[in-house]
Short mmCIF file of C-alpha atoms in Angstrom, two decimals:
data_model
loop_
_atom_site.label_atom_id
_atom_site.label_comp_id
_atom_site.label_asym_id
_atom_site.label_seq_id
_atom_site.Cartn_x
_atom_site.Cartn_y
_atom_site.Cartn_z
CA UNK A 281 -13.46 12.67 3.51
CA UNK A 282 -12.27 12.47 -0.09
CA UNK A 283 -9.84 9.53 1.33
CA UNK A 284 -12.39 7.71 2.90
CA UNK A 285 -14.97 7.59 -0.56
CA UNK A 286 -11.98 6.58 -2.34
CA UNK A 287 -10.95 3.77 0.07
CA UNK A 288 -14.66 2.45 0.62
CA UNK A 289 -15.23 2.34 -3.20
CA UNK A 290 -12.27 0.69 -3.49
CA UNK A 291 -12.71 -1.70 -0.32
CA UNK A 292 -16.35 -2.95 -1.51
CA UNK A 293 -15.29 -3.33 -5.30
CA UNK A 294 -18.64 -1.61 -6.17
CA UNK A 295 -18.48 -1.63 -10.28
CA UNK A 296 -20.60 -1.54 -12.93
CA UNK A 297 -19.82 -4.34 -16.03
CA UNK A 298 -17.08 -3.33 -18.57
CA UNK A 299 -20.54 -2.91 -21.52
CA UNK A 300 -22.24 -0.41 -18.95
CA UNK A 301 -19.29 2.24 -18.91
CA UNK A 302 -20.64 5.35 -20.85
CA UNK A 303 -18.67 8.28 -22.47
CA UNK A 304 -17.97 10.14 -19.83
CA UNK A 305 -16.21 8.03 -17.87
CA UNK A 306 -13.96 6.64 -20.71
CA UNK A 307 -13.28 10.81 -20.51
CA UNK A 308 -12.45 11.11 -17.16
CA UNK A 309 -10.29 7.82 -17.70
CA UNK A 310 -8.33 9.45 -20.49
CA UNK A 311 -6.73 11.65 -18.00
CA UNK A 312 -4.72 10.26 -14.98
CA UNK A 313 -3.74 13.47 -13.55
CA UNK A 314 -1.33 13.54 -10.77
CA UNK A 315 -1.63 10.01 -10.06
CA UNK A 316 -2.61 10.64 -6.69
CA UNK A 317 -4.85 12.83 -4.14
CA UNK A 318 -5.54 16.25 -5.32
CA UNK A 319 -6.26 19.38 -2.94
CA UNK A 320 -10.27 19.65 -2.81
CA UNK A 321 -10.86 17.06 -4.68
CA UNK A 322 -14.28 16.15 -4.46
CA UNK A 323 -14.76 12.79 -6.65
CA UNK A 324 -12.84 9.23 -6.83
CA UNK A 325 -9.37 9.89 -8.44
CA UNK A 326 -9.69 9.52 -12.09
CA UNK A 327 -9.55 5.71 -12.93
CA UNK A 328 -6.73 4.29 -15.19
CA UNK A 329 -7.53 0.81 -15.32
CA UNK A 330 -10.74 -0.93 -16.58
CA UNK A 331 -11.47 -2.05 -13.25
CA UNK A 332 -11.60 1.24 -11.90
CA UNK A 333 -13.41 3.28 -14.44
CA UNK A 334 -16.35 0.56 -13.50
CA UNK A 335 -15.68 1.64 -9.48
CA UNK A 336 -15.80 5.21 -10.50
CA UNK A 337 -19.15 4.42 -12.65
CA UNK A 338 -21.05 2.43 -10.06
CA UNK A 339 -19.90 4.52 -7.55
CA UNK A 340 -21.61 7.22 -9.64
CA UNK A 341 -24.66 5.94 -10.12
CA UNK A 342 -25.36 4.75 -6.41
CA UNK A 343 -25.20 7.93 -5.85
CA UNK A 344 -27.43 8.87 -7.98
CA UNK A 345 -30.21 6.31 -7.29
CA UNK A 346 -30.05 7.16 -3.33
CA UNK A 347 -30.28 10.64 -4.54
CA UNK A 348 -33.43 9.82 -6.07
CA UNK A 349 -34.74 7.88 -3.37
CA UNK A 350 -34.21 10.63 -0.69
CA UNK A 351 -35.73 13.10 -2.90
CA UNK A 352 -38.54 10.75 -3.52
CA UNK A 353 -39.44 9.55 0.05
CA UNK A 354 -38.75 13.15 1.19
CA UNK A 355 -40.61 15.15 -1.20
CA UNK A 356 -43.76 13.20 -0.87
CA UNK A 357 -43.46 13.11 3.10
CA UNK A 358 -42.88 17.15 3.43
CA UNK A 359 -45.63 17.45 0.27
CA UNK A 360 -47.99 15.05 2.65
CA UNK A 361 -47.01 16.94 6.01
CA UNK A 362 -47.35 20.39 4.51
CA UNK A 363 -50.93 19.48 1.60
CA UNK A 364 -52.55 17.69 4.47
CA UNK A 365 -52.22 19.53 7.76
CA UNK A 366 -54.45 19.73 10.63
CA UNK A 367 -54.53 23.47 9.99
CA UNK A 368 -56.46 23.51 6.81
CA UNK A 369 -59.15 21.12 8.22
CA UNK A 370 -57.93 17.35 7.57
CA UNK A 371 -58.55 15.00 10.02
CA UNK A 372 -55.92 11.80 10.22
CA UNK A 373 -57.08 8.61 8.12
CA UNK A 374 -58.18 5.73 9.77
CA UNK A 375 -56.86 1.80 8.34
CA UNK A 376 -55.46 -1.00 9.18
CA UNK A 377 -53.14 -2.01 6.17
CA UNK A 378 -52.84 -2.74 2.68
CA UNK A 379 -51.49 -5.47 0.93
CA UNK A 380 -50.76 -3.25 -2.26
CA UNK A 381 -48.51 -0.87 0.27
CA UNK A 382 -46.86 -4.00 1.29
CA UNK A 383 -45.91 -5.52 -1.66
CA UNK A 384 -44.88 -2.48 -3.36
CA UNK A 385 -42.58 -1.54 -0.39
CA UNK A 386 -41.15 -4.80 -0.51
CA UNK A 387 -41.00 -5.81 -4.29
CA UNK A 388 -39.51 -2.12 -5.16
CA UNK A 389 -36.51 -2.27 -3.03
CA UNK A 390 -35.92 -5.65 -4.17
CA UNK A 391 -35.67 -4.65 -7.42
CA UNK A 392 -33.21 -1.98 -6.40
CA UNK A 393 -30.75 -4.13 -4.68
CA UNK A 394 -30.78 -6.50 -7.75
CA UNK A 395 -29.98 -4.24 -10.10
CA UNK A 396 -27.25 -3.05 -7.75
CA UNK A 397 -25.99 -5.75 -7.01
CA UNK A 398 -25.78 -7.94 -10.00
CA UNK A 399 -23.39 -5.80 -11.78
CA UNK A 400 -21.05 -5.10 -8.97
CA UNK A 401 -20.55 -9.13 -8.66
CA UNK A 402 -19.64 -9.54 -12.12
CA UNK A 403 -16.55 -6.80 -11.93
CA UNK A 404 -15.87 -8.17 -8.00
CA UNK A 405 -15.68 -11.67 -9.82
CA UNK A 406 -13.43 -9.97 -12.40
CA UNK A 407 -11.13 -8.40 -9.39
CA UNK A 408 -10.57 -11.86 -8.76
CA UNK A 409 -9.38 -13.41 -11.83
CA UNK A 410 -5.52 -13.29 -11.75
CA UNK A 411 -5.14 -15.78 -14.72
CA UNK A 412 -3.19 -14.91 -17.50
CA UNK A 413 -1.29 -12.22 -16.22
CA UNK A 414 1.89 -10.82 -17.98
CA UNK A 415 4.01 -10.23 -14.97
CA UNK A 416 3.88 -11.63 -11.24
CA UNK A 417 5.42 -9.53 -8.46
CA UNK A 418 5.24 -10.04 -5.07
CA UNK A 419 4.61 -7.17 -2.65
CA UNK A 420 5.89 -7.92 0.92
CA UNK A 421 4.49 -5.26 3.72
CA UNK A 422 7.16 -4.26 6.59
CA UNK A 423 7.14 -2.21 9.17
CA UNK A 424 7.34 0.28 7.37
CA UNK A 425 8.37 -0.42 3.77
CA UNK A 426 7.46 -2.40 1.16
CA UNK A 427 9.41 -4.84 -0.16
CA UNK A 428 9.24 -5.60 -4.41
CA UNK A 429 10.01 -9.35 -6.03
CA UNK A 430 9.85 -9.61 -9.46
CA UNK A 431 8.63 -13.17 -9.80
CA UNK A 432 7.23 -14.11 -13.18
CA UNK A 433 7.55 -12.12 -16.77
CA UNK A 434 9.76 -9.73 -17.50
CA UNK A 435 12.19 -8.33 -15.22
CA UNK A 436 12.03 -11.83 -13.29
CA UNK A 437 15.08 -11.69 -10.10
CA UNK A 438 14.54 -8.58 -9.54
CA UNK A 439 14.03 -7.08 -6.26
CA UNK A 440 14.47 -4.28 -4.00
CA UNK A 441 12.87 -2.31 -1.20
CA UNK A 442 10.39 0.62 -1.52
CA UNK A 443 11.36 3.40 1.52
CA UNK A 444 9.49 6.25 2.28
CA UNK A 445 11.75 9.68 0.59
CA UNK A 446 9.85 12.39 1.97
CA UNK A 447 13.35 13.76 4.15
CA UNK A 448 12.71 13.77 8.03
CA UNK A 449 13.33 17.70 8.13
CA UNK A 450 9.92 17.94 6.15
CA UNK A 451 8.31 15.78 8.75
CA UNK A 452 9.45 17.20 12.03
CA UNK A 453 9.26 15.37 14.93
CA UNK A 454 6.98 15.39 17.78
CA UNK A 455 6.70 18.22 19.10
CA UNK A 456 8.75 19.98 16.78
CA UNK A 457 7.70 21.81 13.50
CA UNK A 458 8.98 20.81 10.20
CA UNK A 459 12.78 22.70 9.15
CA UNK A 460 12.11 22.56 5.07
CA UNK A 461 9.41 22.87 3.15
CA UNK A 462 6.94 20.31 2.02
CA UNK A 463 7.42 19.14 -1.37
CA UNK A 464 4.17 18.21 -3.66
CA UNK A 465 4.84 14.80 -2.78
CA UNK A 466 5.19 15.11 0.90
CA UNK A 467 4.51 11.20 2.14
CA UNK A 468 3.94 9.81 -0.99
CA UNK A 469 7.36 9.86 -2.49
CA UNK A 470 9.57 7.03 -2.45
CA UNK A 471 13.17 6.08 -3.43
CA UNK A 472 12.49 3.09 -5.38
CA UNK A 473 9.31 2.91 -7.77
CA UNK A 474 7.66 -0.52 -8.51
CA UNK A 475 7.90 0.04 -12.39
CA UNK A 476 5.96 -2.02 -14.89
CA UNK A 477 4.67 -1.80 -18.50
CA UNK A 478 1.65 0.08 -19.73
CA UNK A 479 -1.69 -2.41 -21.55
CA UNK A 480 0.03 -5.88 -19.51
CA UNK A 481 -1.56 -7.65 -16.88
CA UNK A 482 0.29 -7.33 -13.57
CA UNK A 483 -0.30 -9.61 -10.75
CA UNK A 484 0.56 -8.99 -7.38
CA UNK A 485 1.32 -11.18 -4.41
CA UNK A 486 0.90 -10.24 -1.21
CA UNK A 487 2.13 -10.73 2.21
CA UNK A 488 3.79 -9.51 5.04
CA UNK A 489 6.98 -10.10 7.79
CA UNK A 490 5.37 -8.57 10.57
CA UNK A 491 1.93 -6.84 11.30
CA UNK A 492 -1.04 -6.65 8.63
CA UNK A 493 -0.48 -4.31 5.84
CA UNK A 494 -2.76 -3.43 2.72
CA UNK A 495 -2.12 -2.50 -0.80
CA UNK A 496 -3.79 -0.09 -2.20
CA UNK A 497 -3.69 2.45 -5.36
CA UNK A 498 -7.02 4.32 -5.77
CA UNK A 499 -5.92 4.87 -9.38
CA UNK A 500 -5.88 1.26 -10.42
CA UNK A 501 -8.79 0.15 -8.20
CA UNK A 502 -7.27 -1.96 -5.99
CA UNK A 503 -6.91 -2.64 -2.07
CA UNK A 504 -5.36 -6.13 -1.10
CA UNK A 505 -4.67 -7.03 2.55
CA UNK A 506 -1.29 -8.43 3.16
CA UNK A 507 -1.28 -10.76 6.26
CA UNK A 508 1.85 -12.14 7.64
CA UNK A 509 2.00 -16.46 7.05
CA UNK A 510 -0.76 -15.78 4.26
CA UNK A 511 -0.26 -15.23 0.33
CA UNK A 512 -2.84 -12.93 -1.54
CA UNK A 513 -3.08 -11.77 -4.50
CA UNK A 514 -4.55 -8.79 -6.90
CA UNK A 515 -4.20 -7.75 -9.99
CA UNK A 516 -3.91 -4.53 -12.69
CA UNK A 517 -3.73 -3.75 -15.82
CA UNK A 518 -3.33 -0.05 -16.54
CA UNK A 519 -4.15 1.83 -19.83
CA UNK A 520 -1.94 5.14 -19.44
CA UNK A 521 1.36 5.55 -18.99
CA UNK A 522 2.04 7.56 -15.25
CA UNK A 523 2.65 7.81 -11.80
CA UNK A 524 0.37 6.34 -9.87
CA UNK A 525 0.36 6.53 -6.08
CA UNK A 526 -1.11 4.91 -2.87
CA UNK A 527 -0.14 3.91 0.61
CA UNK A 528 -0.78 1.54 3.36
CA UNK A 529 -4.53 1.13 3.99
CA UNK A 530 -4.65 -0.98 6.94
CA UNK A 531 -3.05 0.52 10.18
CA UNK A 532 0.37 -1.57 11.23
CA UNK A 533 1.52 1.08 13.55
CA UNK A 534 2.98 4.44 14.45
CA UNK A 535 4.24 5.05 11.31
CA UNK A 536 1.51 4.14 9.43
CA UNK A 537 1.36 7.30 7.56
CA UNK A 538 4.71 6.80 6.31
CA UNK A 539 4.70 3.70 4.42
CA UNK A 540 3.59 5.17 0.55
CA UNK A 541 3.46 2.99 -2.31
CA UNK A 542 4.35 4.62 -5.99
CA UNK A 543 3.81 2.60 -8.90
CA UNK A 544 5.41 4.01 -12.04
CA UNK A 545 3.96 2.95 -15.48
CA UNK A 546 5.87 3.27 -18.56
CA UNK A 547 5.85 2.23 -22.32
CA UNK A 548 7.29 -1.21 -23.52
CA UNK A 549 10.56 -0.40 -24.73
CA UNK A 550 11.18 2.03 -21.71
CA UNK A 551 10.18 -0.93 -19.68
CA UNK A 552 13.02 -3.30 -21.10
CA UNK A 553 15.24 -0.13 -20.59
CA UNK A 554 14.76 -0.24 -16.68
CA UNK A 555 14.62 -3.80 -16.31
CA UNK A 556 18.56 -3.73 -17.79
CA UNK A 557 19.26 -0.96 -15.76
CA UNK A 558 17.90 -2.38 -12.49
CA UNK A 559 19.37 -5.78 -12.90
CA UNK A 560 22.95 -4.15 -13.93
CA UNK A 561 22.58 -2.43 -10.40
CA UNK A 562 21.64 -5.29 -8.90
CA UNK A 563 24.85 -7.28 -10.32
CA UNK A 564 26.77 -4.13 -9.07
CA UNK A 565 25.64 -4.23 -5.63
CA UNK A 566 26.33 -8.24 -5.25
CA UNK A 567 30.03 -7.88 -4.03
CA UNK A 568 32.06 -10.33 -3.77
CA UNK A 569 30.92 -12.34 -0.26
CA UNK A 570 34.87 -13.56 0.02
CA UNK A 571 36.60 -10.04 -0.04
CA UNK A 572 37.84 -8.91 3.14
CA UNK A 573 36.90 -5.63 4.28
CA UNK A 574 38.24 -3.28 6.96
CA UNK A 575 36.60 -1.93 9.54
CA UNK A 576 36.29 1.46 8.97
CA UNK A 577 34.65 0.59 5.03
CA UNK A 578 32.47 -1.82 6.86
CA UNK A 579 31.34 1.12 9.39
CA UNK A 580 30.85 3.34 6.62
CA UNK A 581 28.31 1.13 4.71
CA UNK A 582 26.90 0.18 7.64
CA UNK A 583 25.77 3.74 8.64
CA UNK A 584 23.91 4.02 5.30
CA UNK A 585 22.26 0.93 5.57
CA UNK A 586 21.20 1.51 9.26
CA UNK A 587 19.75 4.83 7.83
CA UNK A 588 17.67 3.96 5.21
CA UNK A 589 16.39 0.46 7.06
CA UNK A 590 16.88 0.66 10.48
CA UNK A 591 16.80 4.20 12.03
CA UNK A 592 12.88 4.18 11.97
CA UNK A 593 12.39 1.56 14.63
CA UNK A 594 15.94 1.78 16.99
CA UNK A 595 16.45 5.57 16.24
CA UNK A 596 19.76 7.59 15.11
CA UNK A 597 20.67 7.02 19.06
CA UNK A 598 20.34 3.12 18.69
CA UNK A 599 17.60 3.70 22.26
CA UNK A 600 15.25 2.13 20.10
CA UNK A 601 11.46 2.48 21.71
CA UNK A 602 10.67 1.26 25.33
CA UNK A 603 7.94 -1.13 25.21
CA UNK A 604 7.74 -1.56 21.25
CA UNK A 605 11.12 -1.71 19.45
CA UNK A 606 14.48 -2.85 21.23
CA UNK A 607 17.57 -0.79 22.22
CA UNK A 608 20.78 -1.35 20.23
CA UNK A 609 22.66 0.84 22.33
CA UNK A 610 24.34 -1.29 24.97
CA UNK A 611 22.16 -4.32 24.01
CA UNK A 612 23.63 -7.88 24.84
CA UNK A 613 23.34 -9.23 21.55
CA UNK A 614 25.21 -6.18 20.03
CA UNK A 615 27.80 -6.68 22.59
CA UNK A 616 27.57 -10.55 22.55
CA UNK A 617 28.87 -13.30 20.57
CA UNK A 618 28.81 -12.02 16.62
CA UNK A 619 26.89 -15.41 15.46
CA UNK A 620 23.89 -14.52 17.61
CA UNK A 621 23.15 -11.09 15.59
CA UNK A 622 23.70 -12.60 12.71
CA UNK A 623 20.81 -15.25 13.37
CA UNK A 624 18.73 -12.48 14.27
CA UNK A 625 19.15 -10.48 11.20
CA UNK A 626 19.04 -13.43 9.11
CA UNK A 627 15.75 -14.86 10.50
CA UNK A 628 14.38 -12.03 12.87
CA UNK A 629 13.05 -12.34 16.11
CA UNK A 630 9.85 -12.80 17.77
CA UNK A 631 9.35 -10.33 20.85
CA UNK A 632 7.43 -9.88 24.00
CA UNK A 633 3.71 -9.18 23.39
CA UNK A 634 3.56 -6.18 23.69
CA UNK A 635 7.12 -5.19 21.62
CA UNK A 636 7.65 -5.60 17.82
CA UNK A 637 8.70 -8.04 16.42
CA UNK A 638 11.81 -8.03 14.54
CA UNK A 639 11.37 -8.93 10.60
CA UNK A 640 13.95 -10.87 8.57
CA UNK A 641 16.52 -9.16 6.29
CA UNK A 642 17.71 -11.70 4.16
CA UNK A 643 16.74 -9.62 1.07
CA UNK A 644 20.12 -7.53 1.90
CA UNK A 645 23.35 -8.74 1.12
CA UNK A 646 25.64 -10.43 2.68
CA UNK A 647 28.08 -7.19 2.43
CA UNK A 648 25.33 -4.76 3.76
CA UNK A 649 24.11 -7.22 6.52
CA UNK A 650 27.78 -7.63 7.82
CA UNK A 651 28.36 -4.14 7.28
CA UNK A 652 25.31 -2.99 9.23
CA UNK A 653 26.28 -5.32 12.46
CA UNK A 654 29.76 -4.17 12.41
CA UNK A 655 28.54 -0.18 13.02
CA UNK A 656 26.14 -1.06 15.58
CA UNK A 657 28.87 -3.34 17.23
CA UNK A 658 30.87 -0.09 16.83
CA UNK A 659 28.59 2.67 17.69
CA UNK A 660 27.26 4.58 20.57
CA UNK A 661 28.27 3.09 23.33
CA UNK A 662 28.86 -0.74 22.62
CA UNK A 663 32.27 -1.94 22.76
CA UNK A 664 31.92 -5.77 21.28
CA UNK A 665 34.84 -7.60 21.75
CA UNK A 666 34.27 -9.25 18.36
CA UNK A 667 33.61 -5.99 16.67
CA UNK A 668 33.74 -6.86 13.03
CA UNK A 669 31.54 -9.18 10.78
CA UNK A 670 32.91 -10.10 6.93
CA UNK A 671 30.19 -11.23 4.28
CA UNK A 672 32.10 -14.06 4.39
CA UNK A 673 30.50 -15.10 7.73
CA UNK A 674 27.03 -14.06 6.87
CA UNK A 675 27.07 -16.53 3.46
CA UNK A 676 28.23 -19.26 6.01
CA UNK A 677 25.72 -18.40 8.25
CA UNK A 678 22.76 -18.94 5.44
CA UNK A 679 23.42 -21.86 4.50
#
């Protein structure tokens, strides 16, 4: 139930103006916590951004007037029902209306919704403005990762993918309990964090390769859609340094659950620290598309990346889902000219309408695309005559 509060305040953008936030909740934003959803937690999670301490506020006192309301409307029909009952001699009033009644009833609730509603469209206004931000990166939803690209600001070129880390043994599978112990971040742990500076204005871009995704961090106040052929876009700006977590909060398919989003937000020189790091990893992992590799180093690489992108949908056993995702295992294209899987993994594939369809990967490299083909061409049962892919073939194949 928690979830659901936390979603709907978020969804609606309920919010009171940025000049209405009292004490208290410039308290409760002070401290962040966990960064995410805390056993019996009974309240919003405690806002870090300005946006959200007005969510958390309005939220609040919503509450508070329709707490008034039903103990005003209530408390005067039980005090009627109970002060005026046929048992102590009162007979039932005869009229036909009054035109007090029925302007009060009507001017009163009026008044209500203004004074709702005014100050939630100023901060939903404010949700809106993207101008002016310090850094633009675009979030692209996949079935089921997220993809980060670092467009504007600092840190601009980088990118990488956002997988679920939460190991499979903590999971289980159906029908079959869980072999380890769930961490404290069971399904909202990920191997890369979408790191960005604490006090700048972030804006995010949204889409998505397949399915609709959403967006969302309870923390910062914000739940964006990401629609596939469409470009949204949302913004932050958070005011403590943290973790801060979320996940996908529009359902894209069976593992829906498993697609978390992390946000890590650090200081300003620890900020320039990671963005060196990250692109010095980045240069690392570019290899050189003309270097010929055998087949057993292109295998090995391959398995990796098959693991942490591919195994979800086609399964350690390449079978792949009947009906929804395709079988690599004795598969035509796998076992088929080279230049046709190549296409497919450089521009995916639509499907049946009832079957996924198959995303792009262009954001891997040339190396770990040509790897990946050359262990399914090699794997299971497949026996590909042309059996091994270089990069060198992939970069030809982009152009």
């Amino acid at each position: 139930m928690t979830d659901v509060k936390r979603l709907q305040s978020t969804m609606f953008g309920l919010s009171l103006t940025a000049t209405a936030i009292p004490a208290w909740a410039t308290a409760v934003a002070a401290d962040p916590g966990t960064g995410g959803p805390v056993p019996l937690e009974m309240n919003l999670q405690p806002p870090v951004t300005q946006i959200a301490a007005e969510i958390y506020n309005l939220h609040t006192w919503m509450m508070i007037i329709c707490l008034v309301i039903f103990v005003a409307v209530f408390g005067v029909m039980f005090y009627s029902i109970l002060k005026h009952r046929k048992s102590l001699g009162h007979k039932a009033a005869t009229f036909h209306e009054s035109t007090t009644v029925e302007i009060a009833w009507t001017v009163v609730p009026f008044l209500i919704v203004i004074g709702m509603a005014l100050p939630a469209t100023k901060t939903v206004v404010g949700m809106k403005d993207t101008s002016n931000a310090d850094i633009t990166i675009k979030a692209t939803g996949m079935q089921w990762k997220w993809g980060y690209d670092y467009l504007k600001g600092e840190g601009e070129g980088i990118s990488f993918l956002s997988n679920l880390s939460t190991p499979r043994s903590q999971i289980g599978a159906p029908g079959l309990a869980p072999t380890e112990k769930r961490g404290a971040n069971y399904l909202i742990e990920v191997d890369n964090e979408m790191v960005v500076p604490v006090n700048k204005k972030i804006r995010m871009v949204l889409t998505a390769s397949d399915v609709i995704h959403a967006w969302s961090v309870p923390a910062f106040g914000v739940k964006q859609d990401a629609i596939p052929g469409f470009v949204r876009d949302t913004w932050f700006k958070s005011e403590h340094v943290g973790t801060f977590r979320g996940s996908c909060a529009e359902l894209c398919g069976k593992e829906h659950a498993f697609m978390p989003i992390v946000v890590k937000v650090v200081s300003a020189q620890d900020y320039k620290v990671w963005v060196d790091r990250k692109k010095k990893e980045m240069a690392a992992l570019e290899d050189d598309p003309n270097k010929t590799w055998t087949i057993d180093e292109l295998k090995t690489r391959g398995q990796k990346v098959y693991t942490t992108n591919c195994i979800v949908c086609h399964q350690a056993t390449g079978k792949g889902l009947p009906g929804a995702f395709a079988a690599l295992d004795g598969s035509p294209v796998v076992n088929g000219p080279k230049a046709e899987q190549v296409h497919v993994l450089l521009n995916g594939k639509k499907s049946g309408a009832f079957a996924a369809e198959m995303p792009s990967w262009k954001q891997l490299s040339d190396t770990d695309i040509a790897a990946v083909i050359t262990f399914t061409r090699n794997n299971w049962s497949n026996k590909a005559v042309e059996n091994i892919v270089q990069p060198a073939e992939v970069l030809a194949a982009r152009k």
